[in-house]
Tab-separated table of N, CA, C and O in Angstrom:
chain	number	residue	atom	x	y	z
A	11	GLN	N	12.863	60.621	45.283
A	11	GLN	CA	14.285	60.864	45.434
A	11	GLN	C	14.973	59.575	45.888
A	11	GLN	O	14.330	58.643	46.339
A	12	VAL	N	16.296	59.548	45.792
A	12	VAL	CA	17.074	58.389	46.205
A	12	VAL	C	16.938	58.217	47.709
A	12	VAL	O	17.089	59.160	48.480
A	13	LYS	N	16.654	56.991	48.124
A	13	LYS	CA	16.448	56.721	49.536
A	13	LYS	C	16.989	55.348	49.901
A	13	LYS	O	16.880	54.401	49.116
A	14	PHE	N	17.593	55.287	51.081
A	14	PHE	CA	18.110	54.030	51.633
A	14	PHE	C	17.550	53.853	53.044
A	14	PHE	O	17.629	54.785	53.843
A	15	VAL	N	17.035	52.670	53.351
A	15	VAL	CA	16.521	52.381	54.685
A	15	VAL	C	17.171	51.099	55.179
A	15	VAL	O	16.876	50.008	54.692
A	16	GLU	N	18.077	51.259	56.140
A	16	GLU	CA	18.807	50.125	56.695
A	16	GLU	C	18.069	49.553	57.906
A	16	GLU	O	17.442	50.291	58.666
A	17	SER	N	18.184	48.242	58.087
A	17	SER	CA	17.553	47.587	59.226
A	17	SER	C	18.311	46.321	59.582
A	17	SER	O	19.158	45.857	58.802
A	18	GLY	N	18.001	45.775	60.751
A	18	GLY	CA	18.570	44.499	61.155
A	18	GLY	C	19.657	44.564	62.211
A	18	GLY	O	20.157	43.522	62.646
A	19	GLY	N	20.037	45.763	62.608
A	19	GLY	CA	21.070	45.881	63.633
A	19	GLY	C	20.577	45.456	64.997
A	19	GLY	O	19.403	45.125	65.181
A	20	GLY	N	21.497	45.475	65.965
A	20	GLY	CA	21.130	45.113	67.321
A	20	GLY	C	22.350	44.857	68.166
A	20	GLY	O	23.484	45.169	67.773
A	21	LEU	N	22.103	44.280	69.335
A	21	LEU	CA	23.166	43.931	70.273
A	21	LEU	C	23.452	42.437	70.162
A	21	LEU	O	22.520	41.616	70.216
A	22	VAL	N	24.706	42.099	69.995
A	22	VAL	CA	25.081	40.704	69.847
A	22	VAL	C	26.379	40.451	70.610
A	22	VAL	O	27.209	41.356	70.751
A	23	GLN	N	26.547	39.244	71.095
A	23	GLN	CA	27.778	38.883	71.800
A	23	GLN	C	28.895	38.601	70.804
A	23	GLN	O	28.623	38.239	69.642
A	24	PRO	N	30.139	38.749	71.219
A	24	PRO	CA	31.259	38.393	70.329
A	24	PRO	C	31.109	36.971	69.806
A	24	PRO	O	30.740	36.057	70.561
A	25	GLY	N	31.373	36.805	68.526
A	25	GLY	CA	31.201	35.520	67.874
A	25	GLY	C	29.825	35.310	67.275
A	25	GLY	O	29.609	34.330	66.549
A	26	GLY	N	28.916	36.217	67.564
A	26	GLY	CA	27.558	36.095	67.056
A	26	GLY	C	27.390	36.588	65.625
A	26	GLY	O	28.369	37.020	64.982
A	27	SER	N	26.159	36.539	65.154
A	27	SER	CA	25.851	36.918	63.769
A	27	SER	C	24.670	37.877	63.716
A	27	SER	O	23.800	37.861	64.602
A	28	LEU	N	24.659	38.688	62.682
A	28	LEU	CA	23.527	39.552	62.375
A	28	LEU	C	23.370	39.618	60.866
A	28	LEU	O	24.358	39.487	60.127
A	29	SER	N	22.150	39.864	60.436
A	29	SER	CA	21.874	40.036	59.015
A	29	SER	C	21.220	41.393	58.801
A	29	SER	O	20.148	41.656	59.341
A	30	LEU	N	21.896	42.234	58.034
A	30	LEU	CA	21.390	43.571	57.744
A	30	LEU	C	20.710	43.602	56.383
A	30	LEU	O	21.102	42.878	55.458
A	31	SER	N	19.711	44.468	56.278
A	31	SER	CA	19.033	44.694	55.001
A	31	SER	C	19.021	46.179	54.692
A	31	SER	O	19.003	47.007	55.599
A	32	CYS	N	19.005	46.487	53.410
A	32	CYS	CA	18.930	47.878	52.965
A	32	CYS	C	17.897	47.951	51.852
A	32	CYS	O	18.117	47.408	50.753
A	33	SER	N	16.804	48.595	52.139
A	33	SER	CA	15.768	48.800	51.137
A	33	SER	C	16.044	50.092	50.387
A	33	SER	O	16.284	51.139	51.007
A	34	THR	N	16.053	50.017	49.067
A	34	THR	CA	16.382	51.192	48.255
A	34	THR	C	15.170	51.639	47.437
A	34	THR	O	14.289	50.832	47.115
A	35	SER	N	15.163	52.912	47.085
A	35	SER	CA	14.104	53.449	46.233
A	35	SER	C	14.595	54.715	45.552
A	35	SER	O	15.600	55.298	45.958
A	36	GLY	N	13.901	55.103	44.494
A	36	GLY	CA	14.228	56.337	43.801
A	36	GLY	C	15.213	56.190	42.665
A	36	GLY	O	15.559	57.187	42.017
A	37	PHE	N	15.687	54.982	42.427
A	37	PHE	CA	16.592	54.734	41.315
A	37	PHE	C	16.513	53.249	40.935
A	37	PHE	O	15.964	52.442	41.682
A	38	VAL	N	17.073	52.915	39.781
A	38	VAL	CA	17.044	51.531	39.312
A	38	VAL	C	18.253	50.812	39.896
A	38	VAL	O	19.396	50.999	39.439
A	39	LEU	N	18.013	49.986	40.906
A	39	LEU	CA	19.106	49.347	41.641
A	39	LEU	C	20.040	48.562	40.721
A	39	LEU	O	21.255	48.610	40.897
A	40	SER	N	19.500	47.883	39.742
A	40	SER	CA	20.307	47.003	38.900
A	40	SER	C	21.350	47.765	38.082
A	40	SER	O	22.265	47.151	37.526
A	41	ASN	N	21.222	49.083	38.012
A	41	ASN	CA	22.171	49.881	37.244
A	41	ASN	C	23.405	50.298	38.042
A	41	ASN	O	24.316	50.921	37.476
A	42	TYR	N	23.438	49.960	39.331
A	42	TYR	CA	24.473	50.500	40.202
A	42	TYR	C	25.193	49.427	41.007
A	42	TYR	O	24.585	48.454	41.464
A	43	ALA	N	26.495	49.660	41.214
A	43	ALA	CA	27.211	48.941	42.256
A	43	ALA	C	26.759	49.504	43.600
A	43	ALA	O	26.526	50.715	43.726
A	44	MET	N	26.639	48.632	44.572
A	44	MET	CA	26.173	49.028	45.897
A	44	MET	C	27.201	48.625	46.948
A	44	MET	O	28.004	47.707	46.735
A	45	ALA	N	27.140	49.303	48.082
A	45	ALA	CA	28.141	49.056	49.124
A	45	ALA	C	27.548	49.229	50.510
A	45	ALA	O	26.520	49.891	50.679
A	46	TRP	N	28.234	48.635	51.465
A	46	TRP	CA	27.967	48.902	52.878
A	46	TRP	C	29.153	49.697	53.430
A	46	TRP	O	30.313	49.434	53.075
A	47	TYR	N	28.796	50.613	54.300
A	47	TYR	CA	29.764	51.450	54.980
A	47	TYR	C	29.456	51.386	56.479
A	47	TYR	O	28.350	51.011	56.867
A	48	ARG	N	30.407	51.772	57.313
A	48	ARG	CA	30.128	51.837	58.745
A	48	ARG	C	30.895	52.991	59.363
A	48	ARG	O	31.932	53.419	58.852
A	49	GLN	N	30.345	53.481	60.465
A	49	GLN	CA	30.983	54.555	61.211
A	49	GLN	C	30.987	54.203	62.686
A	49	GLN	O	29.937	54.113	63.321
A	50	ALA	N	32.189	53.963	63.191
A	50	ALA	CA	32.370	53.657	64.606
A	50	ALA	C	32.437	54.958	65.403
A	50	ALA	O	32.763	56.011	64.848
A	51	PRO	N	32.148	54.887	66.698
A	51	PRO	CA	32.200	56.105	67.528
A	51	PRO	C	33.556	56.799	67.429
A	51	PRO	O	34.600	56.166	67.591
A	52	GLY	N	33.527	58.085	67.138
A	52	GLY	CA	34.754	58.863	67.068
A	52	GLY	C	35.588	58.656	65.825
A	52	GLY	O	36.705	59.183	65.730
A	53	LYS	N	35.067	57.906	64.863
A	53	LYS	CA	35.825	57.632	63.639
A	53	LYS	C	35.053	58.078	62.407
A	53	LYS	O	33.845	58.293	62.462
A	54	GLN	N	35.758	58.195	61.298
A	54	GLN	CA	35.106	58.539	60.045
A	54	GLN	C	34.389	57.326	59.471
A	54	GLN	O	34.738	56.180	59.755
A	55	ARG	N	33.397	57.609	58.658
A	55	ARG	CA	32.708	56.535	57.958
A	55	ARG	C	33.680	55.831	57.014
A	55	ARG	O	34.479	56.484	56.342
A	56	GLU	N	33.608	54.489	56.968
A	56	GLU	CA	34.505	53.720	56.115
A	56	GLU	C	33.714	52.734	55.267
A	56	GLU	O	32.681	52.212	55.683
A	57	TRP	N	34.254	52.496	54.095
A	57	TRP	CA	33.697	51.474	53.216
A	57	TRP	C	34.106	50.104	53.708
A	57	TRP	O	35.249	49.896	54.130
A	58	ILE	N	33.198	49.104	53.659
A	58	ILE	CA	33.564	47.771	54.093
A	58	ILE	C	33.315	46.693	53.039
A	58	ILE	O	34.008	45.663	53.035
A	59	ALA	N	32.351	46.898	52.138
A	59	ALA	CA	32.066	45.857	51.145
A	59	ALA	C	31.252	46.452	50.009
A	59	ALA	O	30.469	47.375	50.230
A	60	ASN	N	31.462	45.937	48.820
A	60	ASN	CA	30.592	46.323	47.719
A	60	ASN	C	30.254	45.133	46.829
A	60	ASN	O	30.975	44.125	46.803
A	61	VAL	N	29.144	45.279	46.126
A	61	VAL	CA	28.689	44.268	45.171
A	61	VAL	C	28.342	44.995	43.876
A	61	VAL	O	27.573	45.954	43.869
A	62	GLY	N	28.954	44.549	42.798
A	62	GLY	CA	28.718	45.174	41.515
A	62	GLY	C	27.378	44.789	40.924
A	62	GLY	O	26.681	43.903	41.429
A	63	ALA	N	27.030	45.468	39.853
A	63	ALA	CA	25.776	45.159	39.174
A	63	ALA	C	25.767	43.714	38.689
A	63	ALA	O	24.710	43.084	38.595
A	64	SER	N	26.972	43.170	38.412
A	64	SER	CA	27.084	41.785	37.950
A	64	SER	C	27.109	40.780	39.084
A	64	SER	O	27.053	39.576	38.854
A	65	GLY	N	27.217	41.299	40.315
A	65	GLY	CA	27.276	40.411	41.470
A	65	GLY	C	28.672	40.204	42.032
A	65	GLY	O	28.822	39.570	43.072
A	66	ALA	N	29.680	40.747	41.375
A	66	ALA	CA	31.044	40.617	41.882
A	66	ALA	C	31.180	41.370	43.204
A	66	ALA	O	30.626	42.463	43.363
A	67	THR	N	31.907	40.785	44.132
A	67	THR	CA	32.020	41.369	45.471
A	67	THR	C	33.461	41.709	45.820
A	67	THR	O	34.403	41.125	45.281
A	68	LEU	N	33.590	42.653	46.744
A	68	LEU	CA	34.900	43.072	47.224
A	68	LEU	C	34.726	43.490	48.680
A	68	LEU	O	33.721	44.098	49.036
A	69	TYR	N	35.734	43.163	49.513
A	69	TYR	CA	35.649	43.441	50.938
A	69	TYR	C	36.923	44.102	51.444
A	69	TYR	O	38.021	43.808	50.961
A	70	THR	N	36.765	44.923	52.468
A	70	THR	CA	37.931	45.418	53.150
A	70	THR	C	38.526	44.276	53.974
A	70	THR	O	37.805	43.336	54.377
A	71	ALA	N	39.814	44.345	54.247
A	71	ALA	CA	40.511	43.222	54.867
A	71	ALA	C	39.926	42.830	56.219
A	71	ALA	O	39.880	41.645	56.576
A	72	SER	N	39.451	43.801	56.978
A	72	SER	CA	39.006	43.519	58.345
A	72	SER	C	37.722	42.689	58.414
A	72	SER	O	37.431	42.100	59.457
A	73	VAL	N	36.964	42.642	57.324
A	73	VAL	CA	35.712	41.876	57.347
A	73	VAL	C	35.733	40.694	56.381
A	73	VAL	O	34.811	39.860	56.409
A	74	LYS	N	36.744	40.604	55.551
A	74	LYS	CA	36.805	39.524	54.559
A	74	LYS	C	36.792	38.179	55.249
A	74	LYS	O	37.510	37.966	56.226
A	75	GLY	N	35.948	37.278	54.754
A	75	GLY	CA	35.837	35.954	55.338
A	75	GLY	C	34.800	35.864	56.447
A	75	GLY	O	34.436	34.755	56.868
A	76	ARG	N	34.323	37.020	56.931
A	76	ARG	CA	33.314	37.033	57.992
A	76	ARG	C	31.993	37.631	57.505
A	76	ARG	O	30.924	37.214	57.949
A	77	PHE	N	32.065	38.608	56.620
A	77	PHE	CA	30.870	39.290	56.119
A	77	PHE	C	30.606	38.881	54.669
A	77	PHE	O	31.547	38.619	53.911
A	78	THR	N	29.330	38.842	54.301
A	78	THR	CA	28.943	38.546	52.927
A	78	THR	C	27.911	39.562	52.457
A	78	THR	O	26.855	39.696	53.078
A	79	ILE	N	28.232	40.261	51.379
A	79	ILE	CA	27.291	41.223	50.798
A	79	ILE	C	26.571	40.541	49.636
A	79	ILE	O	27.157	39.733	48.903
A	80	SER	N	25.301	40.860	49.478
A	80	SER	CA	24.526	40.316	48.371
A	80	SER	C	23.430	41.309	47.999
A	80	SER	O	23.206	42.293	48.701
A	81	ARG	N	22.764	41.019	46.896
A	81	ARG	CA	21.726	41.920	46.429
A	81	ARG	C	20.594	41.135	45.787
A	81	ARG	O	20.820	40.059	45.224
A	82	ASP	N	19.408	41.688	45.861
A	82	ASP	CA	18.250	41.141	45.163
A	82	ASP	C	17.598	42.321	44.446
A	82	ASP	O	16.817	43.070	45.051
A	83	ASP	N	17.933	42.491	43.183
A	83	ASP	CA	17.428	43.651	42.446
A	83	ASP	C	15.908	43.607	42.291
A	83	ASP	O	15.267	44.657	42.186
A	84	SER	N	15.339	42.411	42.291
A	84	SER	CA	13.879	42.304	42.152
A	84	SER	C	13.162	42.848	43.384
A	84	SER	O	11.981	43.217	43.308
A	85	LYS	N	13.878	42.881	44.518
A	85	LYS	CA	13.306	43.396	45.761
A	85	LYS	C	13.880	44.767	46.130
A	85	LYS	O	13.572	45.283	47.205
A	86	ASN	N	14.735	45.300	45.238
A	86	ASN	CA	15.379	46.593	45.520
A	86	ASN	C	16.071	46.589	46.881
A	86	ASN	O	16.028	47.584	47.617
A	87	THR	N	16.742	45.494	47.197
A	87	THR	CA	17.324	45.314	48.519
A	87	THR	C	18.749	44.799	48.428
A	87	THR	O	19.060	43.951	47.587
A	88	VAL	N	19.574	45.326	49.318
A	88	VAL	CA	20.956	44.887	49.468
A	88	VAL	C	21.102	44.318	50.880
A	88	VAL	O	20.506	44.847	51.828
A	89	TYR	N	21.895	43.266	51.016
A	89	TYR	CA	22.031	42.574	52.296
A	89	TYR	C	23.491	42.542	52.743
A	89	TYR	O	24.412	42.631	51.932
A	90	LEU	N	23.658	42.377	54.056
A	90	LEU	CA	24.986	42.138	54.614
A	90	LEU	C	24.847	41.102	55.723
A	90	LEU	O	24.258	41.383	56.766
A	91	GLN	N	25.367	39.913	55.465
A	91	GLN	CA	25.404	38.863	56.479
A	91	GLN	C	26.718	38.984	57.231
A	91	GLN	O	27.789	38.955	56.617
A	92	MET	N	26.639	39.128	58.532
A	92	MET	CA	27.824	39.335	59.352
A	92	MET	C	27.958	38.188	60.345
A	92	MET	O	27.063	37.970	61.175
A	93	ASN	N	29.052	37.457	60.243
A	93	ASN	CA	29.324	36.332	61.136
A	93	ASN	C	30.572	36.606	61.965
A	93	ASN	O	31.399	37.437	61.600
A	94	ASN	N	30.704	35.882	63.056
A	94	ASN	CA	31.868	36.010	63.934
A	94	ASN	C	32.137	37.478	64.276
A	94	ASN	O	33.267	37.961	64.172
A	95	LEU	N	31.093	38.153	64.700
A	95	LEU	CA	31.221	39.574	65.022
A	95	LEU	C	32.136	39.785	66.222
A	95	LEU	O	32.154	38.978	67.164
A	96	GLN	N	32.878	40.880	66.170
A	96	GLN	CA	33.825	41.232	67.206
A	96	GLN	C	33.532	42.642	67.722
A	96	GLN	O	32.887	43.435	67.032
A	97	PRO	N	33.990	42.974	68.926
A	97	PRO	CA	33.712	44.318	69.470
A	97	PRO	C	34.116	45.449	68.526
A	97	PRO	O	33.445	46.484	68.487
A	98	GLU	N	35.168	45.247	67.753
A	98	GLU	CA	35.601	46.304	66.836
A	98	GLU	C	34.660	46.492	65.650
A	98	GLU	O	34.828	47.429	64.864
A	99	ASP	N	33.671	45.613	65.505
A	99	ASP	CA	32.645	45.788	64.467
A	99	ASP	C	31.523	46.715	64.931
A	99	ASP	O	30.627	47.044	64.138
A	100	THR	N	31.548	47.128	66.191
A	100	THR	CA	30.528	48.042	66.703
A	100	THR	C	30.557	49.352	65.931
A	100	THR	O	31.597	50.011	65.838
A	101	ALA	N	29.416	49.692	65.346
A	101	ALA	CA	29.330	50.890	64.506
A	101	ALA	C	27.893	51.067	64.038
A	101	ALA	O	27.050	50.178	64.219
A	102	VAL	N	27.627	52.199	63.422
A	102	VAL	CA	26.394	52.392	62.670
A	102	VAL	C	26.687	51.989	61.228
A	102	VAL	O	27.674	52.449	60.640
A	103	TYR	N	25.852	51.123	60.681
A	103	TYR	CA	26.061	50.582	59.344
A	103	TYR	C	25.096	51.243	58.361
A	103	TYR	O	23.895	51.370	58.631
A	104	TYR	N	25.648	51.630	57.218
A	104	TYR	CA	24.888	52.310	56.167
A	104	TYR	C	25.093	51.595	54.839
A	104	TYR	O	26.156	51.027	54.587
A	105	CYS	N	24.103	51.673	53.986
A	105	CYS	CA	24.318	51.261	52.600
A	105	CYS	C	24.192	52.487	51.700
A	105	CYS	O	23.573	53.492	52.053
A	106	ASN	N	24.812	52.397	50.553
A	106	ASN	CA	24.768	53.475	49.569
A	106	ASN	C	25.335	52.898	48.279
A	106	ASN	O	25.785	51.755	48.222
A	107	ARG	N	25.310	53.698	47.251
A	107	ARG	CA	25.949	53.299	46.018
A	107	ARG	C	27.463	53.268	46.229
A	107	ARG	O	27.983	53.754	47.220
A	108	ARG	N	28.146	52.720	45.234
A	108	ARG	CA	29.597	52.715	45.220
A	108	ARG	C	30.044	53.286	43.884
A	108	ARG	O	29.857	52.631	42.851
A	109	PRO	N	30.600	54.505	43.830
A	109	PRO	CA	30.810	55.444	44.930
A	109	PRO	C	29.486	55.992	45.457
A	109	PRO	O	28.478	55.944	44.749
A	110	PRO	N	29.501	56.493	46.698
A	110	PRO	CA	28.246	56.925	47.322
A	110	PRO	C	27.683	58.202	46.720
A	110	PRO	O	28.432	59.060	46.256
A	111	CYS	N	26.352	58.297	46.760
A	111	CYS	CA	25.703	59.561	46.415
A	111	CYS	C	25.512	60.366	47.695
A	111	CYS	O	25.849	59.910	48.783
A	112	ASP	N	24.995	61.562	47.578
A	112	ASP	CA	24.875	62.458	48.725
A	112	ASP	C	23.766	62.062	49.699
A	112	ASP	O	23.741	62.537	50.833
A	113	SER	N	22.867	61.219	49.268
A	113	SER	CA	21.748	60.827	50.118
A	113	SER	C	22.141	59.626	50.960
A	113	SER	O	22.533	58.587	50.427
A	114	TRP	N	22.017	59.760	52.291
A	114	TRP	CA	22.326	58.674	53.213
A	114	TRP	C	21.096	58.355	54.050
A	114	TRP	O	20.324	59.245	54.409
A	115	GLY	N	20.941	57.093	54.396
A	115	GLY	CA	19.879	56.685	55.293
A	115	GLY	C	20.248	56.978	56.733
A	115	GLY	O	21.293	57.566	57.025
A	116	GLN	N	19.413	56.504	57.634
A	116	GLN	CA	19.660	56.738	59.066
A	116	GLN	C	20.647	55.728	59.643
A	116	GLN	O	21.176	55.927	60.729
A	117	GLY	N	20.896	54.680	58.890
A	117	GLY	CA	21.806	53.637	59.363
A	117	GLY	C	21.136	52.720	60.370
A	117	GLY	O	20.014	52.947	60.823
A	118	THR	N	21.851	51.657	60.711
A	118	THR	CA	21.373	50.715	61.722
A	118	THR	C	22.529	50.414	62.670
A	118	THR	O	23.647	50.131	62.232
A	119	GLN	N	22.256	50.492	63.959
A	119	GLN	CA	23.300	50.348	64.972
A	119	GLN	C	23.611	48.873	65.214
A	119	GLN	O	22.700	48.072	65.460
A	120	VAL	N	24.875	48.543	65.162
A	120	VAL	CA	25.354	47.207	65.516
A	120	VAL	C	26.283	47.364	66.709
A	120	VAL	O	27.263	48.107	66.640
A	121	THR	N	25.960	46.672	67.787
A	121	THR	CA	26.777	46.709	68.998
A	121	THR	C	27.193	45.295	69.345
A	121	THR	O	26.345	44.415	69.505
A	122	VAL	N	28.502	45.084	69.440
A	122	VAL	CA	29.044	43.764	69.766
A	122	VAL	C	29.691	43.865	71.142
A	122	VAL	O	30.711	44.537	71.312
A	123	SER	N	29.070	43.208	72.096
A	123	SER	CA	29.539	43.317	73.480
A	123	SER	C	29.063	42.123	74.284
A	123	SER	O	27.991	41.583	74.036
A	124	SER	N	29.899	41.732	75.241
A	124	SER	CA	29.500	40.659	76.140
A	124	SER	C	28.840	41.222	77.391
A	124	SER	O	28.411	40.470	78.258
């Protein structure tokens, strides 16, 4: 079945960086646009970035210029490089298709705090 396993989260100080990975299985990654989403405490899950099958990328305004999404179809993996992290980036981060399917991973917690 379709499966996503996110990793790489942690606690980082403001201005710091983290690199997230999403291992996928159960489908042919190269056939799909992929995205990262996040859910902050008390808020709905939101889309933040996607990468098309061709490699074209798109970002929500709040992360543009700080986050970079990429993919390696040979490794069935999607990445999110996050730089200049701020407290408002604190959330659980998920990857999924774009648009998302019903299967979600457990996510990876990112906490930005001094």
